Tab-separated table of C-alpha atoms in Angstrom:
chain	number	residue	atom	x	y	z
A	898	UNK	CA	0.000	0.000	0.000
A	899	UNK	CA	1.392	3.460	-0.678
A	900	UNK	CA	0.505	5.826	2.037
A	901	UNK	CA	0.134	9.137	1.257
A	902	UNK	CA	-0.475	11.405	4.229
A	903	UNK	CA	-3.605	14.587	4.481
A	904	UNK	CA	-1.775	17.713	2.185
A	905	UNK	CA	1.194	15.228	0.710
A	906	UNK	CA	1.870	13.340	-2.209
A	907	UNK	CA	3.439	10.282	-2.063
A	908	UNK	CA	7.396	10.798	-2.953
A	909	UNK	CA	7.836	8.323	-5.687
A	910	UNK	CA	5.765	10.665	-7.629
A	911	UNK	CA	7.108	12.696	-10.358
A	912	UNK	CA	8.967	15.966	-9.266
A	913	UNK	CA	6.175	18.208	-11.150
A	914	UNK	CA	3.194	16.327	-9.432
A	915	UNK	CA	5.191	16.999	-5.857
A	916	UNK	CA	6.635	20.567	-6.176
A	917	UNK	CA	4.825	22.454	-8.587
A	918	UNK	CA	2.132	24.862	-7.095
A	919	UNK	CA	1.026	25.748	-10.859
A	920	UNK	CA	-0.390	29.027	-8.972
A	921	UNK	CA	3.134	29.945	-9.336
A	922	UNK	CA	4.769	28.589	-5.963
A	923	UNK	CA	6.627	25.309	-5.405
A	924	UNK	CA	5.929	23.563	-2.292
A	925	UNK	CA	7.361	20.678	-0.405
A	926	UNK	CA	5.663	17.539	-0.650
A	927	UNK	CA	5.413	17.072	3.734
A	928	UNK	CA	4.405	20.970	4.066
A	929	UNK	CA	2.326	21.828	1.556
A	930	UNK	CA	1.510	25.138	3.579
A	931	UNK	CA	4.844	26.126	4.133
A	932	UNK	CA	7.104	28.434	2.217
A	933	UNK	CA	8.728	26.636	-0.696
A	934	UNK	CA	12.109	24.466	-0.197
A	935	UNK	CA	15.396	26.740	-0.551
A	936	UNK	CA	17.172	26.432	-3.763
A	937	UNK	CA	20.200	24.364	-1.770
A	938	UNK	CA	17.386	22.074	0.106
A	939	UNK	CA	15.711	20.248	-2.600
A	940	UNK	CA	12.212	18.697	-1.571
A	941	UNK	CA	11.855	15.021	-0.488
A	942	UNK	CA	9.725	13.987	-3.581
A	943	UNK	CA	12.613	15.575	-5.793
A	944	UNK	CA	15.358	13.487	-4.361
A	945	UNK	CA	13.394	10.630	-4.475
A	946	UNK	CA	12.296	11.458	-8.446
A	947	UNK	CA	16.361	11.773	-9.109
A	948	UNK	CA	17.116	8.679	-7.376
A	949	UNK	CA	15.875	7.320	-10.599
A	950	UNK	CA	18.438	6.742	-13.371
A	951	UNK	CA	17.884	7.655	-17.282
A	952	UNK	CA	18.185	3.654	-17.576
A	953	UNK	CA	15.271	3.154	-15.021
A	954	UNK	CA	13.170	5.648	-16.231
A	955	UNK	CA	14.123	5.074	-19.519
A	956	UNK	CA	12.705	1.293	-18.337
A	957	UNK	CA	9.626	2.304	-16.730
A	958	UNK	CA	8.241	4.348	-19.568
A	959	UNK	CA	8.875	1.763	-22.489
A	960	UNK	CA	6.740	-0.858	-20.774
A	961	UNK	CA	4.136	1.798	-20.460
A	962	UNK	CA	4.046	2.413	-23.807
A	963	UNK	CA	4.560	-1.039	-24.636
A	964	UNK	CA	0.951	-1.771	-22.653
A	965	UNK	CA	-0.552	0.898	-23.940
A	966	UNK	CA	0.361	0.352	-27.802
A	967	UNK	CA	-1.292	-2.898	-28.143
A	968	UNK	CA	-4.360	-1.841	-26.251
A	969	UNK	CA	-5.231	1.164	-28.394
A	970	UNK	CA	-4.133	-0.304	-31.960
A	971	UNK	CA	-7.769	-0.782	-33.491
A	972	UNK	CA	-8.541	2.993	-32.772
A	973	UNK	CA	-4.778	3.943	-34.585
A	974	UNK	CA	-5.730	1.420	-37.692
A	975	UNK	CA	-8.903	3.220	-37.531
A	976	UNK	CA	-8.187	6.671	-37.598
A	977	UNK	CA	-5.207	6.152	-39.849
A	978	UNK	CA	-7.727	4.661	-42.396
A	979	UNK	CA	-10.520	7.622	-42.249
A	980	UNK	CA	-7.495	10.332	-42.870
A	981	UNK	CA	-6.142	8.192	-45.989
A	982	UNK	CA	-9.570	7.676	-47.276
A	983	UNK	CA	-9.965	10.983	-47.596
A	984	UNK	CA	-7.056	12.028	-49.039
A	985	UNK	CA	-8.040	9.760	-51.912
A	986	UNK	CA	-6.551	5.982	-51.090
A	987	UNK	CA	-8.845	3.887	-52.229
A	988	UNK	CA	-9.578	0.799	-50.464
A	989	UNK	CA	-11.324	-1.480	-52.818
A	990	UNK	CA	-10.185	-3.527	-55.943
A	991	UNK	CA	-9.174	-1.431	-58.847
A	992	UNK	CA	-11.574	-2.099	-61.922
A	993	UNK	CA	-10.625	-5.873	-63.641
A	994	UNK	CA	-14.066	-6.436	-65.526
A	995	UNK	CA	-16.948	-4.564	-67.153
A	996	UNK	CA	-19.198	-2.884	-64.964
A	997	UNK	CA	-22.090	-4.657	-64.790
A	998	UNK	CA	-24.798	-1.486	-64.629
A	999	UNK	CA	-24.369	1.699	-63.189
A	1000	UNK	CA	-23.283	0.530	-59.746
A	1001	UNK	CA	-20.124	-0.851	-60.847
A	1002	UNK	CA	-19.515	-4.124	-59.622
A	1003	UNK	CA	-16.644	-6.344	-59.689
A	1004	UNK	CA	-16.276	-9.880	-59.516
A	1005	UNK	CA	-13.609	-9.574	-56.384
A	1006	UNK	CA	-15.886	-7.487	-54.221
A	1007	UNK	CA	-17.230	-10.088	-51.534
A	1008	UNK	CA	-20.480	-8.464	-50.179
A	1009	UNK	CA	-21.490	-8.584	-46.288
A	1010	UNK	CA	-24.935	-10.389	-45.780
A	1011	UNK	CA	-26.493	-7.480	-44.368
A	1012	UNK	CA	-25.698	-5.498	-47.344
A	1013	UNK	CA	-29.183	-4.588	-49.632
A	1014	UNK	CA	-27.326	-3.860	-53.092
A	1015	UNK	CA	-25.602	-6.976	-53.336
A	1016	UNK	CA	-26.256	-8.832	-56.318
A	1017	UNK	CA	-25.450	-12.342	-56.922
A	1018	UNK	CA	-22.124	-12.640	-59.355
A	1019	UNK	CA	-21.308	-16.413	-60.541
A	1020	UNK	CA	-21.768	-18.353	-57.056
A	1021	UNK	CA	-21.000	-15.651	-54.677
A	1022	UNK	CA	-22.738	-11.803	-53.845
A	1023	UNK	CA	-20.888	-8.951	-54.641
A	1024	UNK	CA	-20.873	-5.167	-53.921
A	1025	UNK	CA	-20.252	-1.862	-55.626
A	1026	UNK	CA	-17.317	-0.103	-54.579
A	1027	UNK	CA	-18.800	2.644	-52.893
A	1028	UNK	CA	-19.832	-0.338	-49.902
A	1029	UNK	CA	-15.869	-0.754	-49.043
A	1030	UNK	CA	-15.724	3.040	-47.930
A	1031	UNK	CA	-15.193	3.708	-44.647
A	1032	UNK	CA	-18.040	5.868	-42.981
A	1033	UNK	CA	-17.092	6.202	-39.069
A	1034	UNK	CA	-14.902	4.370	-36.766
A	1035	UNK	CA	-17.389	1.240	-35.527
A	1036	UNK	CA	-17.565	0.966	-39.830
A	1037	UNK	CA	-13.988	0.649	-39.919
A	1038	UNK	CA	-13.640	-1.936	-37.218
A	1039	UNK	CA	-16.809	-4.074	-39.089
A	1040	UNK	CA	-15.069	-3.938	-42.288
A	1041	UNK	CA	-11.395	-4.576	-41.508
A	1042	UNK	CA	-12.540	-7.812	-39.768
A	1043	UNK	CA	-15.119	-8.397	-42.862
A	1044	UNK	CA	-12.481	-8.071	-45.509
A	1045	UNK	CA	-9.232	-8.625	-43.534
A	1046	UNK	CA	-9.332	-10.557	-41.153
A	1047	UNK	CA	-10.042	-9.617	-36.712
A	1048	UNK	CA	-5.982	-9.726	-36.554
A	1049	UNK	CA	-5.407	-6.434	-39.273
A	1050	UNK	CA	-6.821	-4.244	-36.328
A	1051	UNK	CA	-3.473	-5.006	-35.474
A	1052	UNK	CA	-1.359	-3.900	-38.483
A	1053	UNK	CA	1.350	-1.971	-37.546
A	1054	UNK	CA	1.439	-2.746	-33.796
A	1055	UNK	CA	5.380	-4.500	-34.382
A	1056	UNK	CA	5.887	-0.982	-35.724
A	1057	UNK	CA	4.066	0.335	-33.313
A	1058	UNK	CA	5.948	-1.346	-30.667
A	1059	UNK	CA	8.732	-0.475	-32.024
A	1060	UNK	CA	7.951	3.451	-32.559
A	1061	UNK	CA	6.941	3.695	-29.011
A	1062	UNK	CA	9.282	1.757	-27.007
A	1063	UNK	CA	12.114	4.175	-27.681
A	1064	UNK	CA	9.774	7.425	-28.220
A	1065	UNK	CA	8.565	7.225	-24.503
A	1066	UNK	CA	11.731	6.093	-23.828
A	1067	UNK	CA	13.142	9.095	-24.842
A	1068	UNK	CA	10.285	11.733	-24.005
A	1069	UNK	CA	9.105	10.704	-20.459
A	1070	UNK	CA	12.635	10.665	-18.804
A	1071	UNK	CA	13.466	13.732	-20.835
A	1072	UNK	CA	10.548	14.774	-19.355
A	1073	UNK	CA	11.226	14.350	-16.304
A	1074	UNK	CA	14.757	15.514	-16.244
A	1075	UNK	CA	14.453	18.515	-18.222
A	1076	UNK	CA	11.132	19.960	-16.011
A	1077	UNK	CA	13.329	18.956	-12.883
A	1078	UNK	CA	16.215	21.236	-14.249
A	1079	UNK	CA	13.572	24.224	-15.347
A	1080	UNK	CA	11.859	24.140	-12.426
A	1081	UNK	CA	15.245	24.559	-9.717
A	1082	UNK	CA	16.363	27.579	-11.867
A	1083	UNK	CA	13.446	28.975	-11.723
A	1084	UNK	CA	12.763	28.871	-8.020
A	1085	UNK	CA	16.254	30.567	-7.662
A	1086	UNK	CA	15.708	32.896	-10.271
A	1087	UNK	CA	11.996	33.824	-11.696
A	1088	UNK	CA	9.467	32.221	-9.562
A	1089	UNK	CA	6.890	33.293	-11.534
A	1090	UNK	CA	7.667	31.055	-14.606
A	1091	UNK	CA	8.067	28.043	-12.223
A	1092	UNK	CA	3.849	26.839	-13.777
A	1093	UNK	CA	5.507	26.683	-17.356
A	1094	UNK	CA	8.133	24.319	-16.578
A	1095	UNK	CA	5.852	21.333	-17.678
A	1096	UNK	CA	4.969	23.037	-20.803
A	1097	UNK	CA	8.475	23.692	-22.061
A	1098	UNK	CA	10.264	20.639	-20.491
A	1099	UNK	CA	7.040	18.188	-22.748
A	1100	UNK	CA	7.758	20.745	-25.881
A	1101	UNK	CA	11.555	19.718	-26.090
A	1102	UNK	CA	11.171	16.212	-25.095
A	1103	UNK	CA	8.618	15.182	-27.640
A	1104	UNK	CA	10.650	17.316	-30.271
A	1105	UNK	CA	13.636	15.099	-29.458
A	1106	UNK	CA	11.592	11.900	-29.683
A	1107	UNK	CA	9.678	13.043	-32.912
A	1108	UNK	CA	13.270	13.244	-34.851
A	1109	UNK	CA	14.771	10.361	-33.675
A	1110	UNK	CA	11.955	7.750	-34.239
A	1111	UNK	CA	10.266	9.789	-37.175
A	1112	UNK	CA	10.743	6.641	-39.950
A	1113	UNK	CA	9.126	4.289	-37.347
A	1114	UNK	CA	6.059	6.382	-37.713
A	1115	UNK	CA	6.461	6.892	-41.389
A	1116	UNK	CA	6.397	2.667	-41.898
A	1117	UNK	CA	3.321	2.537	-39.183
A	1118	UNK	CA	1.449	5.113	-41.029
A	1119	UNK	CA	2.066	3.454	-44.229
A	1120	UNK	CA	1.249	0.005	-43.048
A	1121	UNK	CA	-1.918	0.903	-41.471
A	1122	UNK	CA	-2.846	2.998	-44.360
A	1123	UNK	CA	-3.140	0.629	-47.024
A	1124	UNK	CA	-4.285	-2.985	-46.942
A	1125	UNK	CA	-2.755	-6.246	-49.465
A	1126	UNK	CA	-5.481	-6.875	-52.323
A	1127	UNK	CA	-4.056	-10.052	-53.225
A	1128	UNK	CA	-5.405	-12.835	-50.999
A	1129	UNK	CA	-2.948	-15.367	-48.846
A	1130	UNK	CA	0.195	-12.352	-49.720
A	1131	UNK	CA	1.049	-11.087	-46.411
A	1132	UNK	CA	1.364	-7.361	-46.493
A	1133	UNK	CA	5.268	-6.036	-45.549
A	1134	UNK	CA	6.233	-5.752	-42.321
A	1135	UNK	CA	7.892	-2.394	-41.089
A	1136	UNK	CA	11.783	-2.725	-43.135
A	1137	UNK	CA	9.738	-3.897	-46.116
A	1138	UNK	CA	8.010	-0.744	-45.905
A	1139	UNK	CA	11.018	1.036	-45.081
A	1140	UNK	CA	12.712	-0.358	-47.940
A	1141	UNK	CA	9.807	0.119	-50.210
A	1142	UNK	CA	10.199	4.358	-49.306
A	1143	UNK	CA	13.974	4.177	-50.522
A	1144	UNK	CA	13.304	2.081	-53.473
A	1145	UNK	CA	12.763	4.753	-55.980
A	1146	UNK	CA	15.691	7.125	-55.595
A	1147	UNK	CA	18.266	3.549	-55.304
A	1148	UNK	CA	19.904	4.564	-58.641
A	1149	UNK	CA	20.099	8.292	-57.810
A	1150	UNK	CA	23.542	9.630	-56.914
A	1151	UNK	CA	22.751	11.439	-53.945
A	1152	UNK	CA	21.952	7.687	-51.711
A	1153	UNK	CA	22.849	9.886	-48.425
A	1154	UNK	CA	20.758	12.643	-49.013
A	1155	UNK	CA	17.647	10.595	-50.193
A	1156	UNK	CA	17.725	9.231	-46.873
A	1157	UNK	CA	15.697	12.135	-46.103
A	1158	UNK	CA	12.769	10.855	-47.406
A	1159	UNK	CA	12.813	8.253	-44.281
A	1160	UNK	CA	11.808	11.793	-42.283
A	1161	UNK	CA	8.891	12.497	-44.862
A	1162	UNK	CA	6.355	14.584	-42.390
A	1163	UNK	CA	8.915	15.023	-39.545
A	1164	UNK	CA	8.062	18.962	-40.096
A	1165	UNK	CA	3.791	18.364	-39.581
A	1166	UNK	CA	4.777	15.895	-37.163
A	1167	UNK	CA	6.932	18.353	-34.421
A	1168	UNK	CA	3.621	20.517	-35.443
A	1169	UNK	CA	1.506	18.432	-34.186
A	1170	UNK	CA	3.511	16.835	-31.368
A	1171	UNK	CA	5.079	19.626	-29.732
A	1172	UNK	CA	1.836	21.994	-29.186
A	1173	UNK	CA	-0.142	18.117	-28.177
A	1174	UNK	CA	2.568	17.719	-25.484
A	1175	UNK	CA	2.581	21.335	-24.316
A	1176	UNK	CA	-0.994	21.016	-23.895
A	1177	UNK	CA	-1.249	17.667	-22.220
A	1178	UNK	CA	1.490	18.350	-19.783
A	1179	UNK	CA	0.517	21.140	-19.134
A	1180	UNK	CA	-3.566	20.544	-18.431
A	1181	UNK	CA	-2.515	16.963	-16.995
A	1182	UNK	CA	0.059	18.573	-14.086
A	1183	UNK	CA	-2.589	20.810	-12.058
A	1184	UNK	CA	-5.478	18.160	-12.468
A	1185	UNK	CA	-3.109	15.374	-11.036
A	1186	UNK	CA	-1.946	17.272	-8.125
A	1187	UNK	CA	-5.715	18.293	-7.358
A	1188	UNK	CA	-6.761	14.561	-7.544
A	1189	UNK	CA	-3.962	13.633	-5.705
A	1190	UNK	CA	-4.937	16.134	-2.668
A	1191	UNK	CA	-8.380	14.985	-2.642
A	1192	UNK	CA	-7.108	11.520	-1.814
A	1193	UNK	CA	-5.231	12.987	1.190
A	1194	UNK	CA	-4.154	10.554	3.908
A	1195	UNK	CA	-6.537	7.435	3.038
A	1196	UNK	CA	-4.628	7.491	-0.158
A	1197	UNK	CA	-3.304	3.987	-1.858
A	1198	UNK	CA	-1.672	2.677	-4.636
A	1199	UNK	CA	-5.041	2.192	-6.553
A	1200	UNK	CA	-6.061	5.536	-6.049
A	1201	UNK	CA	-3.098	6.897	-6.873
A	1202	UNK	CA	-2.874	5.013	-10.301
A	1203	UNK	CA	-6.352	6.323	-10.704
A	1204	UNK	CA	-5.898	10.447	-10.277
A	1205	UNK	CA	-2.604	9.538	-12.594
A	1206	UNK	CA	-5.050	7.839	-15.106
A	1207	UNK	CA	-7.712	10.070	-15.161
A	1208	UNK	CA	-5.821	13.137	-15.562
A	1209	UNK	CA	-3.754	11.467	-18.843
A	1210	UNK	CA	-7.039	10.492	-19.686
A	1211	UNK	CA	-8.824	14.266	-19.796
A	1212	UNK	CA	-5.703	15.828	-20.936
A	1213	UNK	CA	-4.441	13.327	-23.355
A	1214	UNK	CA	-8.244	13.633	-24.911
A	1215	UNK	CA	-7.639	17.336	-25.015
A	1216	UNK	CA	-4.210	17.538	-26.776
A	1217	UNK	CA	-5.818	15.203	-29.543
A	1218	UNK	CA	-8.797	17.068	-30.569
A	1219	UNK	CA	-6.814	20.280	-30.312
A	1220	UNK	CA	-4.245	18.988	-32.524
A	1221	UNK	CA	-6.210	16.649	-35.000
A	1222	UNK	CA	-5.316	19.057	-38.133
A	1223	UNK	CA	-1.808	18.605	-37.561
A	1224	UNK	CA	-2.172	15.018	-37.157
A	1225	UNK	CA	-5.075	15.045	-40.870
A	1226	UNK	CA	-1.473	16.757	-42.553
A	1227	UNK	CA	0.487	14.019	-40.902
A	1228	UNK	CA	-0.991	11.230	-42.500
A	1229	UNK	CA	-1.345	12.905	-45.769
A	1230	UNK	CA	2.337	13.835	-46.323
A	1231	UNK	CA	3.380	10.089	-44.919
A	1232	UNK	CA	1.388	8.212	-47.635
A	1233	UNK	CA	2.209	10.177	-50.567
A	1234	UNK	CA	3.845	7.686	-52.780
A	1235	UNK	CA	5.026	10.312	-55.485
A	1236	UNK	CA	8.264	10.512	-53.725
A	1237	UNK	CA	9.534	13.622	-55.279
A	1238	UNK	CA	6.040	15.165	-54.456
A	1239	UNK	CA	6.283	13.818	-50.774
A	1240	UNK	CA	9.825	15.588	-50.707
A	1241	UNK	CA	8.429	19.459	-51.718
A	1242	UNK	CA	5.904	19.167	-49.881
A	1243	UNK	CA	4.717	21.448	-46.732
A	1244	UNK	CA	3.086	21.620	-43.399
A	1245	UNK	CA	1.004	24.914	-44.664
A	1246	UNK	CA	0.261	23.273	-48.209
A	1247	UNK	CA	-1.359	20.213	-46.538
A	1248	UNK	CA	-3.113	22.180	-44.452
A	1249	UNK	CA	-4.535	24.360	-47.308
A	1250	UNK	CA	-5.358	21.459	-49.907
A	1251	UNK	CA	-7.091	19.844	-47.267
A	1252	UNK	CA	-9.006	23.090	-46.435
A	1253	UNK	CA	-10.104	23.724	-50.066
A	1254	UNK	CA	-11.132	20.206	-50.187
A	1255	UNK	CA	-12.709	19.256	-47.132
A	1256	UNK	CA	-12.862	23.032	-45.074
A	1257	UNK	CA	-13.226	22.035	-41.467
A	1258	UNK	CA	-14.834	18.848	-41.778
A	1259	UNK	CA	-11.562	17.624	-43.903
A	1260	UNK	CA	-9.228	19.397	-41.025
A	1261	UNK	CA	-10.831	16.830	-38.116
A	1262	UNK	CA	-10.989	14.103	-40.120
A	1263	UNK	CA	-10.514	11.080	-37.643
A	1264	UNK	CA	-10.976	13.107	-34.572
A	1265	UNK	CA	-13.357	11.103	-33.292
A	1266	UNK	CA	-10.798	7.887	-33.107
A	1267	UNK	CA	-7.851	9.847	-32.606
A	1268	UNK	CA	-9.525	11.286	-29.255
A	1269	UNK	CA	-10.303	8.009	-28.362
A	1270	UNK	CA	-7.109	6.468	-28.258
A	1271	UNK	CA	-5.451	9.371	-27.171
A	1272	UNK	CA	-6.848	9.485	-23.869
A	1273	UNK	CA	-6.869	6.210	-22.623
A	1274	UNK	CA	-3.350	5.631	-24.003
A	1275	UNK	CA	-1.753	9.012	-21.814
A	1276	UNK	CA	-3.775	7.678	-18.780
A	1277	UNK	CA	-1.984	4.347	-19.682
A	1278	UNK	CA	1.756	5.535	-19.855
A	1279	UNK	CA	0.967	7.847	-17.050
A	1280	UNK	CA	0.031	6.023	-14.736
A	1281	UNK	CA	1.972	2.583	-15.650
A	1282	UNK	CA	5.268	4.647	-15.672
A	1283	UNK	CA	4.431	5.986	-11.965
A	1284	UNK	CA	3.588	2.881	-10.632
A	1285	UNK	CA	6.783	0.751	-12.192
A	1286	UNK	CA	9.188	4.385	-10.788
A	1287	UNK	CA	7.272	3.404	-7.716
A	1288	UNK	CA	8.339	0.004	-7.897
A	1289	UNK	CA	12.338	0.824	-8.712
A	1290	UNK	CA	12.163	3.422	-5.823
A	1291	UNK	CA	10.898	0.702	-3.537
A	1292	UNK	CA	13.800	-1.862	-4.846
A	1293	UNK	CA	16.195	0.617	-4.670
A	1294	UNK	CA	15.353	1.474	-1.307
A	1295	UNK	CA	15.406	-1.643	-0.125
């Protein structure tokens, strides 16, 4: 059982959730009344946080992320899908026989049961190609099992996995280190930006993490983007994908610099990942440490893990809808094929052919899914990365 005593936070918690009075005071963790901690002194819950090596929290946040990847995979497949869809992938068979009528249909399309403008086609129905678009997120999920299979909810999670391990890996002890460092030289020198710490300390992180894993999330995009027509051919894995990307500038001269194709979208990307952390962090530090004082003295470790969860939860849900544009221009830039095209491209183009196409509607396509893995997965990491800290404290301690 953690304790966690009437006005205190328990000291395995991060240093922000601890010290930060986002009023604009910091406060020690056993006197939450008293005047803040002098700048030689640091609080309890701070030396506790730094006890923590970049290995261990480098450890604790991958198998957070590592949870919460395979849990919220459907919702990534689906929003993924809806963004591609509209920027024109098409996600039916391309024409191979006459149309038979106005409708369209083709011998390959296998039609659902339930579907009313199926027609019967040799031995088996068959639908028009407007039935394979995708009109919502449940639609998605119904048709990717339909057509593909229950495991392609899936595609992309070895990617995923792979794109998240060392992302969190990177960003939450960055995290973590860098608000630590903002927030003691501010206390010494300009108290009054001491409530920003979290916002600037999540900005740099997830700016470092963004560049340094950016072709992971170019081959996850891709893979969960388009699906394999041609049935028992298993669709390529993440280095297929990678490879595919490189494949049409192999005979150019210039092999190092095409390598920057592999960062395709790293520019809408920061965009969209830099304001989403500033946000979260930043929305997700003052709810925490409310929660966490409401659970005063009876507090335990399921309680904790719960005010952890629920504030990742509402500000992880907040970051995404704020930031689904960003995310629309993402997708679009990552599955351009043209490579040469993919190269010129901009953030501020994207953004502008999608609002001449679509206006605001086109902007938030996919919000819905993108909210609703967004939330749950920040509660996840959150609160998984607190508990296993809590757990490496308590081994180190011991």
């Amino acid at each position: 059982m953690v304790g966690c005593s009437r006005g205190s936070l328990p000291t395995w918690m991060t240093a922000a959730a601890s010290r930060v009075d986002l009023t604009g005071g910091a406060v020690s963790p056993s006197h939450q009344g008293s005047p803040s901690p002098s700048p030689s002194g640091p609080a309890p819950a701070a030396e506790a946080d730094q006890e923590l090596g970049m290995f261990e929290r480098a450890l604790s946040a991958a198998g957070a992320a590592f949870v919460s990847a395979i849990i919220v995979n459907p919702l990534d497949v689906a929003k993924t899908r809806l963004q591609a869809q509209a920027a024109g992938v098409l996600y039916h068979y391309p024409p191979q026989v006459a149309a038979l009528g106005p409708d369209a249909i083709l011998s390959e399309f296998r039609c659902s049961p339930s579907c009313t403008r199926g027609l019967i086609f040799g031995s088996e129905p068959v639908c028009p190609p407007d039935c394979f678009q995708y009109k919502g997120t449940l639609d998605v999920f119904l048709k990717v099992v339909r057509q593909e299979g229950f495991g392609r909810l899936w595609r992309g999670t070895n990617a995923g996995l792979a794109l998240a391990v060392p992302t969190v890996g990177i960003y939450l002890p960055c995290y973590d280190i860098f608000r630590n460092w903002i927030e003691d030289f501010t206390r010494s020198n300009a108290p009054g930006l001491t409530p920003y710490a979290p916002l600037v300390a999540g900005s740099v992180a997830r700016s470092l993490a963004c560049i340094a894993c950016s072709p992971i999330e170019l081959a996850r995009t891709r893979m969960q983007a388009y699906k394999e027509f041609r049935p028992g051919v298993k669709p390529p894995g993440m280095w297929k994908t990678l490879v595919g990307v490189l494949s049409p500038l192999a005979n150019s001269s210039q092999s190092v610099q095409n390598y920057r194709v592999l960062w395709t979208g790293v520019g809408a990307q920061l965009a969209r990942d830099v304001p989403f952390s500033g946000i979260c962090w930043s929305t997700l530090e003052p709810i925490r440490r409310k929660l966490l004082g409401l659970v005063g003295e009876e507090g335990n470790a399921a309680s904790v893990l719960g005010a952890n969860f629920a504030a990742g939860f509402v500000a992880g849900s907040l970051a995404a809808g704020a930031t689904c544009p960003l995310d629309v221009a993402k997708t679009r830039r990552q599955i351009e094929k043209d490579t040469e095209k993919a190269m010129r491209m901009t953030t501020r183009q994207t953004l502008t052919e999608i609002w001449r196409s679509g206006g605001v509607k086109g902007l938030f396509t996919g919000v819905g899914p993108r909210v609703a893995r967004a939330g749950p997965s920040v509660g996840i990491v959150v609160s998984f990365y607190e508990v296993v800290k809590y757990a490496l404290h308590q081994r180190n301690a011991s």
